[in-house]
Coordinates of C-alpha atoms and ligand atoms in Angstrom, one line a residue:
M1 CA 85.3 86.4 33.1
R2 CA 81.5 87.2 34.1
R3 CA 78.8 85.4 32.2
R4 CA 77.5 88.6 30.5
T5 CA 80.6 89.8 29.6
L6 CA 81.9 86.4 28.3
L7 CA 79.0 85.6 26.2
Q8 CA 78.5 88.8 24.7
A9 CA 82.2 89.4 24.1
G10 CA 82.5 85.9 22.6
A11 CA 79.4 86.8 20.3
A12 CA 80.7 90.1 19.5
G13 CA 84.4 88.8 18.6
L14 CA 82.8 86.2 16.3
L15 CA 79.9 88.1 14.6
A16 CA 79.9 91.7 15.2
A17 CA 81.3 94.0 12.6
P18 CA 84.0 96.5 13.6
L19 CA 83.0 99.8 14.9
A20 CA 81.8 101.9 12.0
E21 CA 83.4 105.4 11.5
P22 CA 81.5 107.8 14.0
K23 CA 79.2 110.4 12.1
P24 CA 80.0 114.0 12.8
A25 CA 78.3 115.6 15.7
M26 CA 75.1 117.3 14.9
A27 CA 75.8 120.7 13.6
E28 CA 72.4 121.8 14.4
P29 CA 71.2 120.1 17.6
L30 CA 67.6 118.9 17.6
R31 CA 64.8 121.1 19.1
F32 CA 63.1 119.7 22.0
P33 CA 59.8 121.0 23.6
P34 CA 60.1 123.9 26.0
G35 CA 60.8 122.7 29.5
F36 CA 62.6 119.6 28.2
V37 CA 64.9 118.6 31.1
W38 CA 68.8 118.0 30.3
G39 CA 70.6 116.4 33.1
V40 CA 73.3 114.0 34.2
S41 CA 73.2 111.0 36.6
T42 CA 75.5 109.5 39.0
S43 CA 75.4 107.2 42.1
S44 CA 76.7 107.5 45.7
C45 CA 78.7 104.3 45.8
Q46 CA 80.3 105.1 42.4
I47 CA 81.5 108.7 43.0
E48 CA 81.5 109.4 46.7
G49 CA 84.2 107.3 48.4
R50 CA 84.0 106.4 52.1
G51 CA 84.6 109.9 53.5
D52 CA 83.7 109.8 57.1
R53 CA 81.2 107.0 56.6
K54 CA 81.2 104.6 59.4
A55 CA 79.5 101.6 58.1
D56 CA 80.0 99.4 55.0
S57 CA 77.6 98.9 52.2
I58 CA 77.4 95.4 50.6
W59 CA 79.7 96.8 47.8
D60 CA 82.5 97.3 50.4
T61 CA 82.0 93.7 51.6
F62 CA 81.8 92.2 48.0
A63 CA 84.7 94.2 46.6
R64 CA 87.1 92.6 49.3
I65 CA 86.3 89.2 48.0
P66 CA 89.1 88.2 45.7
G67 CA 88.0 87.9 42.0
T68 CA 84.7 90.0 42.3
I69 CA 86.1 93.2 40.7
A70 CA 88.0 93.3 37.3
D71 CA 90.9 95.5 38.5
H72 CA 90.7 94.6 42.3
T73 CA 89.7 97.9 43.4
T74 CA 87.2 99.0 46.0
P75 CA 84.8 101.8 46.3
E76 CA 86.9 103.4 49.2
I77 CA 87.8 106.4 47.3
T78 CA 86.3 106.4 43.6
C79 CA 86.0 110.0 42.6
D80 CA 86.0 111.2 46.3
S81 CA 82.9 113.3 45.7
Y82 CA 82.4 113.3 49.3
H83 CA 85.1 115.9 49.6
R84 CA 85.1 117.2 45.9
Y85 CA 81.5 117.7 45.3
P86 CA 82.0 121.3 44.6
E87 CA 84.1 120.4 41.7
D88 CA 81.3 118.1 40.3
V89 CA 78.7 121.0 40.8
A90 CA 80.9 123.5 38.9
L91 CA 81.2 120.8 36.1
L92 CA 77.5 120.6 35.8
K93 CA 77.2 124.2 35.9
G94 CA 79.7 124.5 33.0
L95 CA 77.4 122.0 31.1
G96 CA 74.6 124.2 31.4
V97 CA 72.3 121.4 32.5
K98 CA 69.5 122.3 34.9
A99 CA 69.0 118.9 36.5
Y100 CA 71.2 116.3 38.5
R101 CA 70.2 112.9 39.5
Y102 CA 72.2 111.7 42.4
S103 CA 71.6 108.9 45.2
I104 CA 71.9 108.6 48.8
S105 CA 74.3 106.2 50.3
W106 CA 71.8 104.5 52.8
P107 CA 74.5 103.4 55.2
R108 CA 75.9 106.7 55.3
V109 CA 73.0 108.2 56.7
L110 CA 71.9 105.1 58.8
P111 CA 74.9 102.9 59.7
D112 CA 72.5 100.1 60.9
G113 CA 70.1 100.6 58.1
S114 CA 67.5 101.6 60.6
G115 CA 67.4 103.3 64.0
E116 CA 69.9 106.0 64.7
P117 CA 71.0 108.4 61.8
D118 CA 74.5 109.6 61.5
P119 CA 74.3 113.4 61.3
R120 CA 77.5 113.7 59.3
G121 CA 75.8 111.6 56.6
L122 CA 72.7 113.9 56.8
D123 CA 75.0 117.1 56.8
Y124 CA 76.8 116.0 53.6
Y125 CA 73.7 115.5 51.5
D126 CA 72.6 119.0 52.9
R127 CA 75.7 120.5 51.5
V128 CA 75.4 118.9 48.1
T129 CA 71.8 119.8 47.6
D130 CA 72.6 123.4 48.7
A131 CA 75.4 123.6 46.4
L132 CA 73.3 122.3 43.4
L133 CA 70.4 124.8 44.3
Q134 CA 72.8 127.6 44.5
A135 CA 74.1 126.6 41.1
G136 CA 70.7 126.8 39.7
I137 CA 70.5 123.0 39.2
E138 CA 67.5 120.9 40.4
P139 CA 68.3 118.0 42.6
W140 CA 66.8 114.7 41.5
L141 CA 67.3 112.3 44.3
C142 CA 67.3 108.6 44.2
L143 CA 67.1 106.8 47.6
F144 CA 68.5 103.5 46.3
H145 CA 71.1 102.8 44.0
W146 CA 72.3 99.3 45.2
D147 CA 74.5 100.2 48.0
L148 CA 72.5 98.3 50.7
P149 CA 74.0 98.8 54.4
Q150 CA 75.7 95.6 55.1
A151 CA 74.1 95.6 58.5
L152 CA 70.8 95.0 56.7
Q153 CA 72.2 92.2 54.7
D154 CA 73.3 90.7 57.7
R155 CA 69.5 90.6 58.6
G156 CA 68.6 88.9 55.2
G157 CA 68.8 91.9 52.9
W158 CA 66.2 92.0 50.2
G159 CA 65.4 88.3 51.2
N160 CA 63.8 89.6 54.2
R161 CA 60.4 91.1 53.9
A162 CA 60.9 93.5 57.0
I163 CA 63.0 95.4 54.5
A164 CA 60.0 97.1 53.1
G165 CA 59.3 98.7 56.4
W166 CA 63.0 99.6 56.9
F167 CA 63.1 101.3 53.5
A168 CA 59.9 103.3 54.0
D169 CA 61.3 104.6 57.4
Y170 CA 64.6 105.6 55.6
A171 CA 62.8 107.4 52.8
Q172 CA 60.7 109.4 55.5
L173 CA 63.9 110.3 57.1
M174 CA 65.3 111.7 54.1
A175 CA 62.0 113.5 53.2
R176 CA 62.0 115.2 56.7
R177 CA 65.6 116.3 56.1
L178 CA 65.6 117.4 52.4
G179 CA 62.0 117.7 51.5
D180 CA 62.1 121.4 51.9
R181 CA 64.6 121.6 49.0
V182 CA 64.1 118.4 46.9
R183 CA 60.9 117.9 44.9
R184 CA 61.8 115.0 42.6
W185 CA 62.3 111.6 44.4
A186 CA 63.1 108.4 42.7
M187 CA 62.6 105.4 44.9
F188 CA 64.9 102.9 43.2
N189 CA 67.5 102.6 40.5
E190 CA 67.2 99.5 38.3
P191 CA 65.7 97.0 40.7
Q192 CA 66.0 94.4 38.1
V193 CA 69.7 94.8 37.8
H194 CA 70.1 94.6 41.6
A195 CA 67.9 91.5 41.5
V196 CA 69.4 89.6 38.7
M197 CA 73.0 90.4 38.9
G198 CA 73.3 90.6 42.7
H199 CA 70.9 87.8 43.6
G200 CA 70.4 85.6 40.7
L201 CA 73.8 85.6 38.9
G202 CA 76.2 86.5 41.8
E203 CA 78.1 89.2 39.6
H204 CA 77.1 92.1 41.9
A205 CA 76.8 92.4 45.5
P206 CA 75.6 90.6 47.5
G207 CA 76.9 87.8 45.3
L208 CA 73.8 85.5 45.7
H209 CA 72.9 82.9 43.0
G210 CA 69.6 81.3 42.0
S211 CA 66.0 82.1 40.9
E212 CA 64.8 82.1 44.6
P213 CA 67.0 84.9 46.1
M214 CA 66.5 86.9 42.8
A215 CA 62.6 86.6 43.0
A216 CA 62.6 87.6 46.6
A217 CA 64.9 90.6 45.8
G218 CA 62.5 91.6 43.1
H219 CA 59.1 91.2 45.2
H220 CA 60.7 93.0 48.1
Q221 CA 62.1 95.8 46.3
N222 CA 58.5 96.2 44.5
L223 CA 57.0 96.2 48.0
A224 CA 59.5 98.7 49.4
Q225 CA 58.8 100.9 46.6
G226 CA 55.0 100.8 47.3
R227 CA 55.5 101.6 50.9
A228 CA 58.0 104.5 50.2
L229 CA 55.8 105.9 47.6
Q230 CA 52.8 106.1 50.1
A231 CA 55.0 107.5 52.8
L232 CA 56.5 110.2 50.8
R233 CA 53.0 111.0 49.0
A234 CA 51.7 111.6 52.7
H235 CA 54.6 113.7 53.6
S236 CA 54.0 116.3 50.9
D237 CA 51.7 116.9 48.0
K238 CA 54.4 119.2 46.3
F239 CA 56.6 116.1 45.6
E240 CA 57.1 114.5 42.2
L241 CA 57.5 111.0 42.9
G242 CA 59.0 108.1 40.6
T243 CA 61.2 105.3 40.3
V244 CA 63.9 104.3 37.7
M245 CA 64.0 101.0 35.7
S246 CA 66.6 99.5 33.2
L247 CA 64.4 98.7 30.4
Q248 CA 65.7 96.6 27.5
P249 CA 63.9 95.2 24.4
V250 CA 64.4 91.3 24.7
R251 CA 64.9 89.5 21.4
P252 CA 65.5 85.9 20.7
A253 CA 69.1 85.2 19.6
Q254 CA 68.0 83.1 16.9
N255 CA 64.7 82.6 15.4
L256 CA 63.9 79.3 17.1
A257 CA 61.0 78.5 19.2
A258 CA 63.2 77.6 22.4
D259 CA 64.9 81.0 21.8
R260 CA 61.5 82.8 21.5
E261 CA 60.4 81.4 24.7
A262 CA 63.6 82.3 26.4
A263 CA 63.2 85.8 25.4
A264 CA 59.7 85.8 26.6
I265 CA 60.8 84.5 29.9
W266 CA 63.6 86.9 30.4
D267 CA 61.4 90.0 29.3
A268 CA 59.2 88.9 32.2
A269 CA 62.0 88.7 34.7
W270 CA 63.8 91.7 33.4
N271 CA 61.1 94.2 32.4
R272 CA 57.5 93.2 33.2
A273 CA 58.3 91.9 36.8
Y274 CA 58.6 95.7 37.7
L275 CA 56.5 97.4 35.3
D276 CA 53.4 95.3 35.7
P277 CA 53.1 95.3 39.5
L278 CA 53.6 99.2 39.6
F279 CA 51.2 99.9 36.5
R280 CA 48.8 97.1 36.7
G281 CA 49.0 95.4 40.2
T282 CA 50.0 92.0 38.7
Y283 CA 52.9 89.9 38.1
P284 CA 53.4 88.5 34.5
A285 CA 52.4 85.0 34.1
R286 CA 55.9 83.8 33.3
F287 CA 57.3 85.3 36.5
L288 CA 54.3 84.7 38.9
P289 CA 55.2 81.3 39.9
L290 CA 58.5 82.4 41.3
V291 CA 57.0 85.1 43.6
E292 CA 53.6 83.5 44.6
K293 CA 54.8 82.1 47.8
L294 CA 56.0 85.5 48.7
V295 CA 53.1 87.6 47.8
Q296 CA 50.8 88.3 50.8
P297 CA 47.2 89.7 50.7
G298 CA 47.3 93.3 50.1
D299 CA 50.9 93.4 48.6
M300 CA 49.8 94.1 45.0
A301 CA 47.6 97.0 46.0
E302 CA 50.5 98.5 48.0
I303 CA 52.7 98.2 45.0
R304 CA 50.4 99.6 42.4
Q305 CA 50.8 103.1 43.2
K306 CA 50.4 106.3 41.2
I307 CA 53.6 107.7 40.2
D308 CA 54.5 111.2 38.5
F309 CA 57.3 109.9 36.4
L310 CA 59.1 106.7 35.3
G311 CA 62.8 106.9 34.8
V312 CA 64.0 104.9 32.1
N313 CA 67.7 103.9 31.8
Y314 CA 68.3 102.6 28.2
Y315 CA 71.9 101.3 26.7
S316 CA 71.0 98.3 24.5
P317 CA 68.7 95.5 23.6
M318 CA 69.2 92.0 24.9
F319 CA 69.4 88.7 22.8
M320 CA 68.5 85.5 24.6
R321 CA 68.9 82.0 23.9
A322 CA 67.6 78.9 25.7
D323 CA 70.0 77.2 28.0
P324 CA 68.7 74.6 30.5
A325 CA 71.7 75.3 32.7
G326 CA 71.2 78.9 32.8
L327 CA 69.2 81.2 35.3
L328 CA 65.5 80.5 34.3
G329 CA 66.7 78.3 31.5
T330 CA 68.0 81.2 29.6
N331 CA 71.3 82.8 28.7
W332 CA 72.6 85.7 26.9
G333 CA 73.0 84.8 23.1
A334 CA 75.0 86.0 20.2
L335 CA 74.3 89.4 18.8
P336 CA 72.9 89.9 15.3
V337 CA 75.6 89.6 12.7
G338 CA 77.0 93.1 11.9
M339 CA 75.6 94.9 15.0
R340 CA 78.0 97.4 16.3
T341 CA 78.9 97.3 20.1
T342 CA 80.4 99.6 22.6
A343 CA 83.3 98.4 24.6
M344 CA 81.1 96.8 27.3
T345 CA 80.3 94.5 24.2
W346 CA 76.7 95.8 24.4
G347 CA 74.8 96.0 21.2
I348 CA 74.1 99.6 19.8
D349 CA 70.7 99.9 18.8
P350 CA 68.9 103.4 19.3
T351 CA 65.6 102.0 17.9
G352 CA 65.6 99.7 21.1
L353 CA 64.9 103.2 22.9
T354 CA 62.0 104.0 20.7
D355 CA 60.6 100.5 21.0
I356 CA 60.7 100.9 24.9
L357 CA 59.1 104.2 24.8
S358 CA 56.6 102.9 22.3
E359 CA 55.6 99.9 24.5
L360 CA 55.2 102.3 27.5
R361 CA 52.9 104.5 25.4
T362 CA 50.6 101.7 24.2
Q363 CA 50.9 99.1 26.9
Y364 CA 51.5 101.1 30.2
G365 CA 49.1 104.2 29.5
N366 CA 51.8 106.6 28.3
P367 CA 53.3 107.6 31.6
R368 CA 55.5 110.8 32.0
V369 CA 58.9 109.3 31.3
Y370 CA 62.5 110.7 31.8
I371 CA 65.5 108.9 30.2
T372 CA 67.4 109.1 33.6
E373 CA 70.6 107.1 32.0
N374 CA 71.9 106.8 28.6
G375 CA 75.7 106.8 27.7
A376 CA 78.5 104.5 26.6
F377 CA 81.9 103.3 27.3
F378 CA 84.3 103.1 24.3
R379 CA 88.0 102.6 24.4
E380 CA 89.4 106.3 24.1
P381 CA 92.2 108.2 22.6
P382 CA 94.8 109.7 24.7
A383 CA 94.2 113.2 25.5
G384 CA 95.2 115.6 22.5
P385 CA 97.1 118.8 22.7
S386 CA 94.1 120.7 23.9
G387 CA 94.1 118.4 27.0
R388 CA 90.7 116.9 25.8
I389 CA 90.1 113.3 25.0
D390 CA 88.4 113.4 21.7
D391 CA 85.7 110.8 22.4
Q392 CA 83.8 111.0 19.1
E393 CA 82.5 107.6 19.3
R394 CA 80.6 108.5 22.5
I395 CA 79.3 111.6 20.9
G396 CA 77.9 109.5 18.0
Y397 CA 76.3 107.2 20.5
L398 CA 74.7 110.0 22.3
R399 CA 73.6 111.9 19.3
D400 CA 71.9 108.9 17.9
H401 CA 70.0 108.1 21.2
I402 CA 69.0 111.6 21.6
S403 CA 67.8 111.6 18.1
A404 CA 65.7 108.4 18.9
A405 CA 64.1 110.3 21.9
H406 CA 63.2 113.0 19.6
H407 CA 61.5 110.6 17.3
A408 CA 59.6 109.1 20.3
I409 CA 58.3 112.4 21.2
A410 CA 57.0 113.1 17.7
A411 CA 55.2 109.7 17.9
G412 CA 53.5 110.6 21.0
S413 CA 55.6 109.5 24.0
N414 CA 55.3 111.6 27.1
L415 CA 58.9 112.1 27.4
G416 CA 60.1 115.1 29.5
G417 CA 63.9 114.9 29.8
Y418 CA 67.1 113.2 29.1
F419 CA 70.0 112.5 31.5
I420 CA 73.3 111.3 30.6
W421 CA 75.4 108.5 32.4
T422 CA 77.6 110.1 33.6
L423 CA 79.4 113.2 34.8
V424 CA 82.9 111.6 35.4
D425 CA 84.5 108.5 34.9
N426 CA 83.7 106.5 38.1
W427 CA 83.8 103.1 39.8
E428 CA 81.8 100.9 37.4
W429 CA 80.7 98.2 40.0
A430 CA 82.4 94.7 39.0
H431 CA 84.4 96.5 36.4
G432 CA 86.1 98.8 38.7
F433 CA 87.8 101.6 36.9
T434 CA 88.3 99.7 33.6
A435 CA 84.9 100.8 32.1
T436 CA 84.6 104.7 31.5
F437 CA 81.3 106.3 30.9
G438 CA 82.3 109.9 31.9
L439 CA 81.8 113.1 30.1
A440 CA 84.9 114.1 31.9
Q441 CA 88.0 111.9 32.6
L442 CA 89.1 111.3 36.2
D443 CA 92.8 111.4 36.8
R444 CA 93.1 108.6 39.3
A445 CA 96.5 110.0 40.9
T446 CA 95.2 113.5 41.6
L447 CA 91.4 113.0 41.2
T448 CA 91.2 115.9 38.9
R449 CA 88.2 116.0 36.6
L450 CA 89.1 116.7 32.9
P451 CA 86.2 117.5 30.5
K452 CA 86.4 115.3 27.3
A453 CA 84.8 116.4 23.9
S454 CA 81.6 114.9 24.6
Y455 CA 81.4 117.4 27.6
D456 CA 81.7 120.4 25.3
W457 CA 79.3 118.7 22.7
F458 CA 76.6 118.0 25.3
A459 CA 76.8 121.6 26.7
R460 CA 76.0 122.8 23.2
V461 CA 73.0 120.6 22.9
A462 CA 71.7 121.7 26.4
A463 CA 72.4 125.4 25.3
A464 CA 70.5 125.1 22.1
N465 CA 67.6 123.9 24.1
A466 CA 67.8 126.2 27.1
V467 CA 64.4 127.8 27.9
Ligands
LIG501 O1 77.1 102.5 36.0 C1 75.8 101.9 35.8 C2 75.0 102.5 36.6 O2 75.2 102.4 38.0 C3 73.4 101.8 36.5 N1 73.2 101.8 35.1 C4 74.0 101.4 34.1 C5 75.5 102.0 34.4 C6 76.4 101.6 33.2 O3 76.7 100.3 33.5

């Protein structure tokens, strides 16, 4: 069992109260400012399947290692959106959302990571983008959601500083190809998760362990982001450029000096090692010693870029404890007594979202923010006579977080939209298909998409706020 799952599950088992009865869905959805963007997010590796892709990503390689994926599945088929994207677009249209965040599979368009593109990969993203536009849905394109070409991992991956140039070249290729139709570009999705889970704790691809690979992945992603932002800015002044981070309030598991310090270290490694370089051109003091050797003259100026938006992915707060044997002397701690959890054993706390938005407002200059992921996995009842899964717990979770977002706007946050994670149950990384976050269920045998009650509910929220 994985470290995060094990510790939080243990904690939840001992301390957390059983899930409370979900409240009924909002009868009158909250009103958001005109122009507020409602959307849904997905990622290439989790939905596309291989299709006719020639080259592996690091997740293909990782999933072949016995014991890495909970249900021993691989991303070979997932939702087969490579072939079935018209069904996804039809679902989006039925939802009434006006924005869709999806990502490019870097190895699909550049099998070697750099050099010669594969026209089939580029054609695929043309088709998806055109289908979205025809349906009246704005494409929000993310360049990197963890599926690095294996060919680049073989050259050192995020441990090799040269990757910053490879990434900027790849970004330019995509801008040349899709820049006439795509205006919103996110450079990265959750660089901290990729660095920590993939390069520090070994629970995600590429399965590396330790603070050194973690810090190198962090700094080189930051640098790559800075280079790509400059390249895309030079390409077009019409682009809206940003990036997406997983931001989580970090709290001490117990009110002990050692846990308070563990929380501060983890806050630096998880949140501020990505926010501070981008907005301030510095690393936080508690993270700096890890990257000092890697930072070359000029790096921080390249990383500190003006962005048009910050994407915030929010699910839960974190509770940390001191652990001399753990990464950076920290480890996940027990959740507060009575805190409800999702089936991921992640604590449910919508005020964590308002806390994050308030920090961005007060400490980082109140940037334009979009919540680019929020959602939940709960054990679901089987489909009822209507054929719909009645996922009231998900509806309750979404309603409470949308309501927290509404509070943040009232408090002055520059929040412009909210995207749900995710459209259809998909391949949830090391959890395989065992963790389902979709507004629609995936029938794994037929690959049919079956909307759940939350799909209808979210359609009503979007419709009530349509402008
Ligand atoms: O599925 C992931 C997604 O890829 C990144 N953010 C969190 C989601 C749920 O774990």
